[in-house]
Amino acid sequence: MIRFFLVLIAFLICSSCSNDPKLGYSSTSLYSTQYRSVAVPIFQNDTMTRNLEFMLTDAVIKEIQSRTQYRVLGEQYADTILTGTITSVDMQMLSQSRTTGLDNEMLVKVVLDFEWTDLMQGGRITGRKNFTGSAIFIPSRPSSEPFEVGEFAVVQQLASDIVDQMQASW
């Protein structure tokens, strides 16, 4: 009797999954299978913040390689291309020490535009204007974190969010 219920439960669990994501849970990839590769040239940087474009490009490539089935290739070999431009980098004070008057928490905010394009058919797959990411760092004691800590955190967040945008639209 117990064996029958276990088999029934296993059947119900397996039947709740579907290959068509419109019909319920799916075991298929979140990313479109019609593309096999993507080129990621170095992002453009219209700000005065140095090296952010290199950090962001590297983080995006690593996110694509670790989370998707796409291979990262050069433009001449890839099916698609992901390009982007960093348009703004701002810092904002979130809190200040009452005793010293120094900034306790700072927010680093980065705004960029990106576009993912199909190189075979020439169409736009997805893209966003004014895509924003932010991260907090603590420059005051005892943490004494430099700006680069906040910069690294926002780059990692943006890379993850950009790859999230590459998911197939259902």
Tab-separated table of C-alpha atoms in Angstrom:
chain	number	residue	atom	x	y	z
A	1	MET	CA	0.000	0.000	0.000
A	2	ILE	CA	2.802	2.400	0.912
A	3	ARG	CA	4.602	1.457	-2.280
A	4	PHE	CA	1.493	2.372	-4.299
A	5	PHE	CA	1.348	5.842	-2.695
A	6	LEU	CA	5.054	6.428	-3.345
A	7	VAL	CA	4.627	5.489	-7.004
A	8	LEU	CA	1.552	7.736	-7.225
A	9	ILE	CA	3.391	10.693	-5.667
A	10	ALA	CA	6.365	10.181	-8.013
A	11	PHE	CA	4.005	10.077	-10.995
A	12	LEU	CA	2.272	13.297	-9.921
A	13	ILE	CA	5.568	15.100	-9.411
A	14	CYS	CA	6.900	14.024	-12.811
A	15	SER	CA	3.670	14.849	-14.606
A	16	SER	CA	3.672	18.405	-13.211
A	17	CYS	CA	6.786	19.210	-15.272
A	18	SER	CA	6.319	20.188	-18.872
A	19	ASN	CA	8.581	20.868	-21.819
A	20	ASP	CA	6.357	23.785	-22.775
A	21	PRO	CA	6.871	26.574	-20.208
A	22	LYS	CA	3.419	27.977	-21.010
A	23	LEU	CA	1.852	24.834	-19.557
A	24	GLY	CA	3.543	24.853	-16.134
A	25	TYR	CA	6.915	23.974	-14.738
A	26	SER	CA	9.548	23.219	-17.331
A	27	SER	CA	12.755	21.258	-17.439
A	28	THR	CA	14.017	23.098	-20.539
A	29	SER	CA	16.617	25.861	-20.583
A	30	LEU	CA	15.623	29.392	-19.648
A	31	TYR	CA	17.688	30.632	-22.575
A	32	SER	CA	16.753	30.453	-26.239
A	33	THR	CA	18.142	27.380	-27.975
A	34	GLN	CA	18.118	28.961	-31.436
A	35	TYR	CA	21.411	30.733	-30.609
A	36	ARG	CA	24.618	28.901	-29.832
A	37	SER	CA	27.194	31.637	-29.351
A	38	VAL	CA	27.586	35.268	-28.382
A	39	ALA	CA	30.326	37.839	-28.914
A	40	VAL	CA	30.924	40.338	-26.119
A	41	PRO	CA	33.184	43.211	-27.198
A	42	ILE	CA	34.447	45.587	-24.508
A	43	PHE	CA	31.630	47.850	-23.341
A	44	GLN	CA	31.929	51.543	-24.161
A	45	ASN	CA	32.441	53.935	-21.237
A	46	ASP	CA	31.132	57.499	-21.520
A	47	THR	CA	32.079	58.322	-17.917
A	48	MET	CA	35.262	59.457	-16.214
A	49	THR	CA	35.461	56.249	-14.132
A	50	ARG	CA	38.435	54.293	-15.429
A	51	ASN	CA	38.504	50.549	-16.160
A	52	LEU	CA	34.831	49.999	-15.330
A	53	GLU	CA	34.155	48.882	-18.912
A	54	PHE	CA	36.812	46.157	-18.664
A	55	MET	CA	35.498	44.915	-15.323
A	56	LEU	CA	31.911	44.834	-16.612
A	57	THR	CA	32.818	43.044	-19.851
A	58	ASP	CA	34.791	40.414	-17.950
A	59	ALA	CA	31.960	39.892	-15.443
A	60	VAL	CA	29.350	39.562	-18.213
A	61	ILE	CA	31.467	36.989	-20.075
A	62	LYS	CA	31.915	34.948	-16.901
A	63	GLU	CA	28.170	35.082	-16.142
A	64	ILE	CA	27.313	33.947	-19.686
A	65	GLN	CA	29.800	31.088	-19.473
A	66	SER	CA	28.634	29.914	-16.059
A	67	ARG	CA	24.853	30.315	-16.406
A	68	THR	CA	23.986	29.761	-20.062
A	69	GLN	CA	24.659	27.218	-22.779
A	70	TYR	CA	26.088	29.940	-25.065
A	71	ARG	CA	29.749	29.912	-26.069
A	72	VAL	CA	31.564	33.246	-26.026
A	73	LEU	CA	33.355	33.708	-29.361
A	74	GLY	CA	34.766	36.496	-31.491
A	75	GLU	CA	32.397	38.595	-33.607
A	76	GLN	CA	33.334	36.839	-36.860
A	77	TYR	CA	32.310	33.426	-35.452
A	78	ALA	CA	29.367	34.226	-33.152
A	79	ASP	CA	25.631	33.979	-33.875
A	80	THR	CA	24.855	37.016	-31.712
A	81	ILE	CA	26.577	40.054	-30.224
A	82	LEU	CA	26.035	41.789	-26.880
A	83	THR	CA	27.130	45.426	-26.863
A	84	GLY	CA	26.748	48.110	-24.251
A	85	THR	CA	27.660	51.616	-23.132
A	86	ILE	CA	28.122	52.808	-19.559
A	87	THR	CA	26.419	56.201	-19.486
A	88	SER	CA	26.730	57.284	-15.867
A	89	VAL	CA	28.444	56.454	-12.575
A	90	ASP	CA	27.246	58.297	-9.466
A	91	MET	CA	27.888	58.079	-5.745
A	92	GLN	CA	25.303	58.989	-3.151
A	93	MET	CA	25.694	59.263	0.600
A	94	LEU	CA	23.168	57.092	2.456
A	95	SER	CA	24.163	57.732	6.069
A	96	GLN	CA	26.568	59.891	8.006
A	97	SER	CA	28.207	59.442	11.407
A	98	ARG	CA	26.785	61.754	14.077
A	99	THR	CA	30.071	61.955	15.917
A	100	THR	CA	32.584	62.416	13.081
A	101	GLY	CA	30.415	63.734	10.260
A	102	LEU	CA	32.019	61.227	7.876
A	103	ASP	CA	30.008	59.131	5.452
A	104	ASN	CA	29.052	55.732	6.896
A	105	GLU	CA	27.371	54.206	3.841
A	106	MET	CA	27.759	55.144	0.200
A	107	LEU	CA	25.748	53.968	-2.795
A	108	VAL	CA	27.443	53.466	-6.153
A	109	LYS	CA	24.940	53.700	-9.012
A	110	VAL	CA	25.833	52.735	-12.598
A	111	VAL	CA	23.558	53.333	-15.592
A	112	LEU	CA	24.133	51.660	-18.952
A	113	ASP	CA	22.480	50.881	-22.268
A	114	PHE	CA	22.905	47.442	-23.812
A	115	GLU	CA	21.652	45.553	-26.831
A	116	TRP	CA	21.785	41.887	-27.809
A	117	THR	CA	21.644	41.481	-31.596
A	118	ASP	CA	21.223	38.471	-33.896
A	119	LEU	CA	24.146	38.613	-36.341
A	120	MET	CA	22.656	36.027	-38.708
A	121	GLN	CA	19.320	37.763	-39.348
A	122	GLY	CA	20.276	41.261	-38.235
A	123	GLY	CA	17.477	41.724	-35.702
A	124	ARG	CA	17.504	42.963	-32.148
A	125	ILE	CA	16.912	40.170	-29.621
A	126	THR	CA	16.687	42.297	-26.496
A	127	GLY	CA	18.115	45.431	-24.997
A	128	ARG	CA	17.556	48.083	-22.401
A	129	LYS	CA	18.161	51.796	-22.112
A	130	ASN	CA	19.005	53.352	-18.742
A	131	PHE	CA	19.566	49.927	-17.170
A	132	THR	CA	20.590	50.648	-13.589
A	133	GLY	CA	22.544	48.760	-10.967
A	134	SER	CA	23.666	49.862	-7.536
A	135	ALA	CA	25.706	48.624	-4.577
A	136	ILE	CA	26.551	49.857	-1.107
A	137	PHE	CA	30.011	50.152	0.405
A	138	ILE	CA	31.137	51.475	3.788
A	139	PRO	CA	34.087	53.891	3.573
A	140	SER	CA	34.137	54.730	7.302
A	141	ARG	CA	35.805	52.859	10.147
A	142	PRO	CA	35.914	50.045	11.099
A	143	SER	CA	35.288	48.746	7.565
A	144	SER	CA	37.196	51.445	5.655
A	145	GLU	CA	36.191	49.952	2.304
A	146	PRO	CA	37.608	51.714	-0.756
A	147	PHE	CA	35.445	52.820	-3.697
A	148	GLU	CA	36.610	49.740	-5.620
A	149	VAL	CA	34.609	47.474	-3.284
A	150	GLY	CA	31.381	49.220	-4.272
A	151	GLU	CA	32.466	49.309	-7.895
A	152	PHE	CA	33.129	45.549	-7.907
A	153	ALA	CA	29.768	44.808	-6.253
A	154	VAL	CA	27.786	46.897	-8.746
A	155	VAL	CA	29.627	45.329	-11.706
A	156	GLN	CA	28.781	41.829	-10.458
A	157	GLN	CA	25.126	42.809	-9.953
A	158	LEU	CA	24.872	44.374	-13.418
A	159	ALA	CA	26.486	41.346	-15.089
A	160	SER	CA	23.999	39.021	-13.424
A	161	ASP	CA	21.073	41.277	-14.344
A	162	ILE	CA	22.184	41.556	-17.992
A	163	VAL	CA	22.389	37.763	-18.328
A	164	ASP	CA	18.930	37.550	-16.703
A	165	GLN	CA	17.663	39.783	-19.526
A	166	MET	CA	19.014	37.277	-22.056
A	167	GLN	CA	16.474	34.665	-20.943
A	168	ALA	CA	13.984	33.571	-23.567
A	169	SER	CA	10.750	35.564	-23.445
A	170	TRP	CA	7.797	33.306	-22.827
